[in-house]
PDB file of C-alpha atoms in Angstrom:
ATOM      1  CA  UNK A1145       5.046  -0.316 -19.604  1.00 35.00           C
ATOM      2  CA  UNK A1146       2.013   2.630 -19.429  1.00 31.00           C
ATOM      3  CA  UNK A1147       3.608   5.952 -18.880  1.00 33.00           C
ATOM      4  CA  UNK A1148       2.591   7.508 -15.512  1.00 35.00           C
ATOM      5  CA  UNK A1149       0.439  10.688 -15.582  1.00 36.00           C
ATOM      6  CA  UNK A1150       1.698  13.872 -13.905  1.00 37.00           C
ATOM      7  CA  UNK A1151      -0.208  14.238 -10.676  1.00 38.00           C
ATOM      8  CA  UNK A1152      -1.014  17.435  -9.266  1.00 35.00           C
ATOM      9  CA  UNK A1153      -0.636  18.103  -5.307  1.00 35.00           C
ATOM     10  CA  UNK A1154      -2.931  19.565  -2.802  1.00 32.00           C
ATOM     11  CA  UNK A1155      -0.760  21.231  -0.017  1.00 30.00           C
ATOM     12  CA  UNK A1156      -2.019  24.549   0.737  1.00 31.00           C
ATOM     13  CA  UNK A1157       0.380  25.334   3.117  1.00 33.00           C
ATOM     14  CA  UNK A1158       0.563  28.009   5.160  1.00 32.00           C
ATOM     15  CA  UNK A1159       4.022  29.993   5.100  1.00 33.00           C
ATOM     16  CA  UNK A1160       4.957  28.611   9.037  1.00 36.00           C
ATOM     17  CA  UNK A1161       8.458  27.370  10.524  1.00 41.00           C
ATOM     18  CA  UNK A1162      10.425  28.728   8.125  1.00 40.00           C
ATOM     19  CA  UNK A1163      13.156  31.531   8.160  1.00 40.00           C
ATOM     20  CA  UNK A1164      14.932  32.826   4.778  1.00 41.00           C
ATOM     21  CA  UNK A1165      18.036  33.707   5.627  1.00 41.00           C
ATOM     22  CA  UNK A1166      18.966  34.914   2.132  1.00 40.00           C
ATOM     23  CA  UNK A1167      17.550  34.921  -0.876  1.00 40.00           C
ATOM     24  CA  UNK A1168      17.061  31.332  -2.631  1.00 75.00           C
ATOM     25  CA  UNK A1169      17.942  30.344   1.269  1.00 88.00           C
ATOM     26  CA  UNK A1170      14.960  28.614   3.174  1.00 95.00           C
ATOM     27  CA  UNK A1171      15.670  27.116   6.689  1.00 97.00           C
ATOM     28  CA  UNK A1172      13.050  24.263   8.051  1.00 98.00           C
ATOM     29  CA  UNK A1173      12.138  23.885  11.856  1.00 97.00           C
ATOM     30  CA  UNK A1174      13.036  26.527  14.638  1.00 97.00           C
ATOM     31  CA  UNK A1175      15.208  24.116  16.634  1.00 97.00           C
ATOM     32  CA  UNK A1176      13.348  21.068  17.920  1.00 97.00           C
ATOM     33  CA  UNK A1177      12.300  18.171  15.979  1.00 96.00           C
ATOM     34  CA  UNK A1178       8.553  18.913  16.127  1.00 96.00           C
ATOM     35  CA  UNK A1179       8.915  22.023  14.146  1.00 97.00           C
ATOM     36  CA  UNK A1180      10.467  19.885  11.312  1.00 98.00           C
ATOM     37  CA  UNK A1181       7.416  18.521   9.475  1.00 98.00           C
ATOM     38  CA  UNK A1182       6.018  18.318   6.230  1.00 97.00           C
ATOM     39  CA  UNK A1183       4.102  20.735   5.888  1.00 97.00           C
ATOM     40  CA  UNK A1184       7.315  23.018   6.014  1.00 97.00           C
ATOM     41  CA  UNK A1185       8.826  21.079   3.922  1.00 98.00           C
ATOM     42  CA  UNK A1186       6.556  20.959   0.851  1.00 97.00           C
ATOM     43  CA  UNK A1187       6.401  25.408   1.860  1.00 96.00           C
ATOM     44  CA  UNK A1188       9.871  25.488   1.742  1.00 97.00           C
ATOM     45  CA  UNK A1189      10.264  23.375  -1.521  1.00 97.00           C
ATOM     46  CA  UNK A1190       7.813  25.559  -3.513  1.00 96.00           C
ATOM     47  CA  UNK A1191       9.809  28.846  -2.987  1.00 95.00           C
ATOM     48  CA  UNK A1192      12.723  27.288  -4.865  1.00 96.00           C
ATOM     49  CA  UNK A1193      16.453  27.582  -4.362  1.00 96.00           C
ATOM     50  CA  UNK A1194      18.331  25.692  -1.344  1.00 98.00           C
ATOM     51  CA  UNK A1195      16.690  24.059   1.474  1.00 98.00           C
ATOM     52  CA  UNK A1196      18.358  23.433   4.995  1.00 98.00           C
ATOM     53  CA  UNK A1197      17.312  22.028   8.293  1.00 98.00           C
ATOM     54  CA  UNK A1198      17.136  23.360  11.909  1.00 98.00           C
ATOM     55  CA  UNK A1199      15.814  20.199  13.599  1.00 98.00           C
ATOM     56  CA  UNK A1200      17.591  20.469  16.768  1.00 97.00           C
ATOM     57  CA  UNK A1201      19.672  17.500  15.737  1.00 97.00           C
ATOM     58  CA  UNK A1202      18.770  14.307  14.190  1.00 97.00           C
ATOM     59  CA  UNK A1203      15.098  14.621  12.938  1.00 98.00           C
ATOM     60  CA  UNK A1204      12.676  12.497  11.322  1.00 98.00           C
ATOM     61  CA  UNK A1205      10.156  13.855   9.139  1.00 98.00           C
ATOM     62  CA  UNK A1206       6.590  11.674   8.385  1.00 98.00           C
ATOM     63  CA  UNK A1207       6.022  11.960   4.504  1.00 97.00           C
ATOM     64  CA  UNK A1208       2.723  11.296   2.390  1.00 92.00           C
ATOM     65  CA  UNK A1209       4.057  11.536  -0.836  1.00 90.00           C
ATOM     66  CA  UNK A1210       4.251  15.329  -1.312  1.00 94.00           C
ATOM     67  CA  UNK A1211       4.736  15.994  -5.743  1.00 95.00           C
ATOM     68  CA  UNK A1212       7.127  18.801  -6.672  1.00 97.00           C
ATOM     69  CA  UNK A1213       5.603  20.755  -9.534  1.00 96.00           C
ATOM     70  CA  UNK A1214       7.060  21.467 -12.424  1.00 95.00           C
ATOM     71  CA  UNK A1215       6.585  25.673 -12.145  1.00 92.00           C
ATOM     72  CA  UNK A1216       9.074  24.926  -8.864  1.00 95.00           C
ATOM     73  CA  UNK A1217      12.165  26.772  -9.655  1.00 96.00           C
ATOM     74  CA  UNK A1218      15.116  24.266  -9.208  1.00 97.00           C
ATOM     75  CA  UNK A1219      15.670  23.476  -5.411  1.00 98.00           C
ATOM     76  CA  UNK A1220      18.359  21.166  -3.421  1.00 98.00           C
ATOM     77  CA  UNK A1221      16.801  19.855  -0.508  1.00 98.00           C
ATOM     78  CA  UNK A1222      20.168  19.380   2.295  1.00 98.00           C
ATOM     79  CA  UNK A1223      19.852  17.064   4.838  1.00 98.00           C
ATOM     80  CA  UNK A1224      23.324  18.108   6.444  1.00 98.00           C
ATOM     81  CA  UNK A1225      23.189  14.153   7.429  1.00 98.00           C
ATOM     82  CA  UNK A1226      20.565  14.373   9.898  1.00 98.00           C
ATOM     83  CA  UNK A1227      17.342  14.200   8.398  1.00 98.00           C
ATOM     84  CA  UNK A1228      14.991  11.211   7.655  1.00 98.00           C
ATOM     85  CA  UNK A1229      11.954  11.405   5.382  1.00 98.00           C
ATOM     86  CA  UNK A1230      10.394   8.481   6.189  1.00 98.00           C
ATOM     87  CA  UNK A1231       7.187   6.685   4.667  1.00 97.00           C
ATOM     88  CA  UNK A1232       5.719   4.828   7.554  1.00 97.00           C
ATOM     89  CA  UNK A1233       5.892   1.755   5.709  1.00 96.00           C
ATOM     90  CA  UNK A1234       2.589   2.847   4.189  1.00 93.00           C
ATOM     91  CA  UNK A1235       3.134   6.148   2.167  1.00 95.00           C
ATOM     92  CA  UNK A1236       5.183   7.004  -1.112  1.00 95.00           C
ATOM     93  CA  UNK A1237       8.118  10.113  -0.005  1.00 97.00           C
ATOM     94  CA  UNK A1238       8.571  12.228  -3.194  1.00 97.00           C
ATOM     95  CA  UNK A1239       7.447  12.542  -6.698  1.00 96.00           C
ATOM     96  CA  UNK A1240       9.160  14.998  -9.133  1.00 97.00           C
ATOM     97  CA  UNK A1241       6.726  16.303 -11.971  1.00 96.00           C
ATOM     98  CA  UNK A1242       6.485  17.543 -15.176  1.00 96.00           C
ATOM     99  CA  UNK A1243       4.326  18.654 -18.247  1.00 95.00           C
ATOM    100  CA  UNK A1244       5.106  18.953 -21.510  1.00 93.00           C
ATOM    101  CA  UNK A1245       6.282  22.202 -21.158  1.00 94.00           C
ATOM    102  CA  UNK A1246       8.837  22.296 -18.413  1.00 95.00           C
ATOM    103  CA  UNK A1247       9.711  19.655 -15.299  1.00 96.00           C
ATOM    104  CA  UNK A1248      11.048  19.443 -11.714  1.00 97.00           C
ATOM    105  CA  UNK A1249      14.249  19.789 -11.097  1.00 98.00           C
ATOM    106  CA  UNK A1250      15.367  18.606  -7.589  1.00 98.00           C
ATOM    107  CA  UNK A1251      18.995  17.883  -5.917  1.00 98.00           C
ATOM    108  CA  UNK A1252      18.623  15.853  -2.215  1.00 98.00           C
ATOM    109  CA  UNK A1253      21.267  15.901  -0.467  1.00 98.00           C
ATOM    110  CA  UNK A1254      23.118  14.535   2.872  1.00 98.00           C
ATOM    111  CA  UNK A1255      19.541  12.935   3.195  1.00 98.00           C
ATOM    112  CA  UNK A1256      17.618   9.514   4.206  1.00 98.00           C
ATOM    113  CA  UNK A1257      14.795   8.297   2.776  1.00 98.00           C
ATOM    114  CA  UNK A1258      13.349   4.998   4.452  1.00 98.00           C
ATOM    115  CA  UNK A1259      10.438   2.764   4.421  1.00 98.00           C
ATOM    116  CA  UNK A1260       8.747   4.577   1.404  1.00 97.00           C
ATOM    117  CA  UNK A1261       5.910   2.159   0.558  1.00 96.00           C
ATOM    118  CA  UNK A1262       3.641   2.242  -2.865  1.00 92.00           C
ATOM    119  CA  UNK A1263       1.465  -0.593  -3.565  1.00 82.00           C
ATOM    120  CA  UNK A1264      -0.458   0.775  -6.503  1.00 77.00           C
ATOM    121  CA  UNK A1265       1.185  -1.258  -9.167  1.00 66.00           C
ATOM    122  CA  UNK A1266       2.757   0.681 -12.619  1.00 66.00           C
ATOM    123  CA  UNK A1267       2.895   4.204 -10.424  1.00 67.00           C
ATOM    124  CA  UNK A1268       5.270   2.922  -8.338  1.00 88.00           C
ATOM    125  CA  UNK A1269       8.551   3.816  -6.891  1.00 95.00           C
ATOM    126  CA  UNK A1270       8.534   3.644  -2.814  1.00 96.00           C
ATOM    127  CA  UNK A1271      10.872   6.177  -2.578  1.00 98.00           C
ATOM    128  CA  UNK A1272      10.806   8.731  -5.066  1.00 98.00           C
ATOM    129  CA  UNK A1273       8.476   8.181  -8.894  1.00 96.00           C
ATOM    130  CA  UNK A1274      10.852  10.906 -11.155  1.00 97.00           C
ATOM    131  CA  UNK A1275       9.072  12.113 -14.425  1.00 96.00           C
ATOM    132  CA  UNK A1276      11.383  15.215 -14.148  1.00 97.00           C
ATOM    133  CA  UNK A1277      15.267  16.302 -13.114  1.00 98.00           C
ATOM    134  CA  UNK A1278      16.158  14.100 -10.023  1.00 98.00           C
ATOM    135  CA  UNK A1279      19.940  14.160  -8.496  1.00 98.00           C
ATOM    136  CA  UNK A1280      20.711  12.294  -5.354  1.00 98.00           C
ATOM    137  CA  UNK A1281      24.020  13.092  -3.528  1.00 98.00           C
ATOM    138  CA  UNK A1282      25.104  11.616  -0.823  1.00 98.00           C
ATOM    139  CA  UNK A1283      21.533   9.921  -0.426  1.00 98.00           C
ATOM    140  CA  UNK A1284      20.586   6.725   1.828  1.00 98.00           C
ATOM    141  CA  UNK A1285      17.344   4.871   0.326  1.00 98.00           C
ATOM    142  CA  UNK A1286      16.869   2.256   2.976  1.00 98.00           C
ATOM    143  CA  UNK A1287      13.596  -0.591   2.868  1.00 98.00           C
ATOM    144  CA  UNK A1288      11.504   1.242   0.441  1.00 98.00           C
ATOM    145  CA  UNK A1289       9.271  -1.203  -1.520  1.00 97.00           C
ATOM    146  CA  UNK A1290       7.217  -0.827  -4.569  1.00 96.00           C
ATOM    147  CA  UNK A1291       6.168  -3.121  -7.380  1.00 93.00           C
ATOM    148  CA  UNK A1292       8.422  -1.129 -10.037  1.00 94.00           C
ATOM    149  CA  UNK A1293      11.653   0.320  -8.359  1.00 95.00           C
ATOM    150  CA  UNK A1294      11.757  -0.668  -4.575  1.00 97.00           C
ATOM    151  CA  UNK A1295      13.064   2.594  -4.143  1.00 98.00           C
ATOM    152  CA  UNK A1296      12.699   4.655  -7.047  1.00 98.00           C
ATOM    153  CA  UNK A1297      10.908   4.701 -10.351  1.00 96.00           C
ATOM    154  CA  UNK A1298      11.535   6.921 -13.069  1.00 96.00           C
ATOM    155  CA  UNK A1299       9.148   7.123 -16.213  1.00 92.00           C
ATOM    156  CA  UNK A1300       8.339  10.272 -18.756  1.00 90.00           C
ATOM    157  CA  UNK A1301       4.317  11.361 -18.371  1.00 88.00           C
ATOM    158  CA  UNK A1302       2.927  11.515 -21.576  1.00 87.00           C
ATOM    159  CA  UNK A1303       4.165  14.324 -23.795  1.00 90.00           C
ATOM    160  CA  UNK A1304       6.698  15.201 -21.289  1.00 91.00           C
ATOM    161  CA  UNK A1305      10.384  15.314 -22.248  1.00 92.00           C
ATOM    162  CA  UNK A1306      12.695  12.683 -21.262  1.00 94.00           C
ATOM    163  CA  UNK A1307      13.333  12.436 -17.335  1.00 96.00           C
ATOM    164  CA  UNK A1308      17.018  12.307 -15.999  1.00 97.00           C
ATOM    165  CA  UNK A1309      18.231  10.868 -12.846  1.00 97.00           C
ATOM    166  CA  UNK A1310      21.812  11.091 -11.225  1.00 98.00           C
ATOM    167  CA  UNK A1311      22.978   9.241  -8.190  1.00 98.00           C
ATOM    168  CA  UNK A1312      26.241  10.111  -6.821  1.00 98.00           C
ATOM    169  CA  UNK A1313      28.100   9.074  -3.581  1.00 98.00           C
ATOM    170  CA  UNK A1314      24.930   7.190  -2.429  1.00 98.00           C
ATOM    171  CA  UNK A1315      23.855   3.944  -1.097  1.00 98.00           C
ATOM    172  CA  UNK A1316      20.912   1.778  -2.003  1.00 98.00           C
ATOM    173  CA  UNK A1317      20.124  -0.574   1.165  1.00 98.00           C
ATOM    174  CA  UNK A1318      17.436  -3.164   1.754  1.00 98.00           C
ATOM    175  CA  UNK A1319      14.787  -2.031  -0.623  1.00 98.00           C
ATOM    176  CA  UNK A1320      12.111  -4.629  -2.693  1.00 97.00           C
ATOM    177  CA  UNK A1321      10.582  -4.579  -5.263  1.00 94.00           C
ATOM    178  CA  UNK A1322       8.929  -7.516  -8.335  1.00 93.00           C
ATOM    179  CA  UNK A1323      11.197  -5.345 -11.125  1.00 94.00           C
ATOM    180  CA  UNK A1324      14.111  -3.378  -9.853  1.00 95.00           C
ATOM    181  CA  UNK A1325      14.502  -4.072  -6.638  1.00 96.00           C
ATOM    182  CA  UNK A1326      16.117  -0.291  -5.970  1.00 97.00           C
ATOM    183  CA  UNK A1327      15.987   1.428  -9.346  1.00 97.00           C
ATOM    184  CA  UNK A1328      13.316   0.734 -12.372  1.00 96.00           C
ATOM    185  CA  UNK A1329      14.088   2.931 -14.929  1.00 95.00           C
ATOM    186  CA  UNK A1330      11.358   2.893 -17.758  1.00 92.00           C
ATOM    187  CA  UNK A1331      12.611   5.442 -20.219  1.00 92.00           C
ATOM    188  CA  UNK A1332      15.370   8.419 -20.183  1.00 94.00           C
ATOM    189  CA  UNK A1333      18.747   8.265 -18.730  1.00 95.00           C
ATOM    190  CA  UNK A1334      20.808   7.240 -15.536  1.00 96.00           C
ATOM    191  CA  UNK A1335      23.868   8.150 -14.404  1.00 96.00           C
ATOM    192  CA  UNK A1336      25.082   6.001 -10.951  1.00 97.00           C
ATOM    193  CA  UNK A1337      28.570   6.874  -9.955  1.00 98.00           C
ATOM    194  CA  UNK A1338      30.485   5.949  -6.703  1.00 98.00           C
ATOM    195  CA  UNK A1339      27.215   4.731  -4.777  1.00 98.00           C
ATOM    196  CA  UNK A1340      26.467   1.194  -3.405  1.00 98.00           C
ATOM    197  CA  UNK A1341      23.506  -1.319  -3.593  1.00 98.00           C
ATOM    198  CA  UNK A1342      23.466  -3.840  -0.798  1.00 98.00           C
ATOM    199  CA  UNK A1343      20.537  -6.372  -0.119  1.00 98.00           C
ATOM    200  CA  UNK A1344      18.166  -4.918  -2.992  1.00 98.00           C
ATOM    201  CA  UNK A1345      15.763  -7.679  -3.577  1.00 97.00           C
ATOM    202  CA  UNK A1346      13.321  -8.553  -6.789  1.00 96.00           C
ATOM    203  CA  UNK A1347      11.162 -11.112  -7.506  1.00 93.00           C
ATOM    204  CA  UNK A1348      11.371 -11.080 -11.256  1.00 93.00           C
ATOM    205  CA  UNK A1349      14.208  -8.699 -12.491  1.00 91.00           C
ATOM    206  CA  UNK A1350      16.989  -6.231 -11.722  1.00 92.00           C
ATOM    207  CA  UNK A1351      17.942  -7.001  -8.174  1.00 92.00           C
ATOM    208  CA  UNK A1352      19.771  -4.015  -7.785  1.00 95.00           C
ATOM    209  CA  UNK A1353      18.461  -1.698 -11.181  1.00 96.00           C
ATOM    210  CA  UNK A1354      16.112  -2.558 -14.104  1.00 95.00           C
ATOM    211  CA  UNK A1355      16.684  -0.612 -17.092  1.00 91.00           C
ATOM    212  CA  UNK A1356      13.443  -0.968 -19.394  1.00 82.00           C
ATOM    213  CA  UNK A1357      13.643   1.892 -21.762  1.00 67.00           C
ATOM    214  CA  UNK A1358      16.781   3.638 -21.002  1.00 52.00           C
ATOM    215  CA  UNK A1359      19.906   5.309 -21.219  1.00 54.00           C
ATOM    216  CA  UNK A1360      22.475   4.385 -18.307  1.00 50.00           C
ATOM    217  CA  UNK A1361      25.850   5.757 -17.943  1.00 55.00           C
TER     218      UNK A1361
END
């Protein structure tokens, strides 16, 4: 399989929605589920450290596939269990990056991500494409489909260092894909502890995970 370049990302965002309340503390949304959006999201990501949500309640958040860069200091993204990133059925979520210097290193947490959709063949991954540090905890990846990993993908860029990616306490629902159904794993390592796959579909291999090139624990 062709390792997937590192992408750049073009959010200029401004710094809007968004209330430290300590340091390596950024809140999202002032309390109503239009101030939760993307654009505060991707702000919020860049400054690092832990990420929380003031939706108003239950909030779903459109997503265009917004990269994480690998200059990012390392950030957990908490959903606290109400928050949906959600794809549209059109749009990859989340990519984590790296060079060959350094990579991304995100934790999501207490978080949904549904109906991620990427149709562009070996940079796939509906959910989430990981060249970097991914760790899901307490994650739901519901009908995300992409050709390689219905939900995610994980692949090193070239010259980057091996990725890693840890699921824990998660569950794996309804995503498609034509190799790995919910994971495809083309090189580096996987850990999947006490998480669930149910109705992960592929129409060539690894219903549930493909491991190409990999290290799975």
């Amino acid at each position: 399989m062709t390792s997937l370049a590192c992408r750049p990302t073009r959010f200029g965002m401004l710094l809007t929605l968004l209330s430290a309340v300590n340091a390596g503390a950024v809140v999202v949304g002032s309390g109503t589920p239009a101030s939760c959006t993307q654009q505060a999201l991707a702000t919020a990501i860049n400054l690092g450290g832990t990420v929380t949500f003031n939706c108003g309640g239950p909030a779903t958040i459109a997503m265009s596939g917004f990269y994480v860069q690998p200059g990012v200091p390392p950030v957990v993204i908490d959903g606290g269990g109400l928050i949906t990133l959600d794809g549209g059925g059109s749009r990859q979520i989340l990519g984590i990056s790296a060079n060959a210097a350094t990579m991304a290193d995100v934790t999501l947490k207490n978080i949904t991500l549904a109906n991620g959709n990427n149709d562009t063949g070996l940079v796939a991954g509906g959910a989430i494409v990981n060249n970097g540090k991914a760790t899901l905890d307490g994650v739901i990846l519901r009908s995300n489909t992409a050709a390689f990993g219905g939900a995610i993908v994980q692949q090193p860029c070239s010259g980057c260092a091996m990725p890693t990616l840890t699921i824990l306490r998660s569950a794996l629902v309804g995503n498609t894909g034509q190799s790995g159904g919910a994971v495809f794993v083309g090189a580096g390592t996987l850990v999947v502890r006490d998480t669930t796959f149910t109705g992960n579909t592929a129409t060539q291999s690894g219903g549930a995970i493909d491991l190409f090139l990999a290290h799975g624990m």
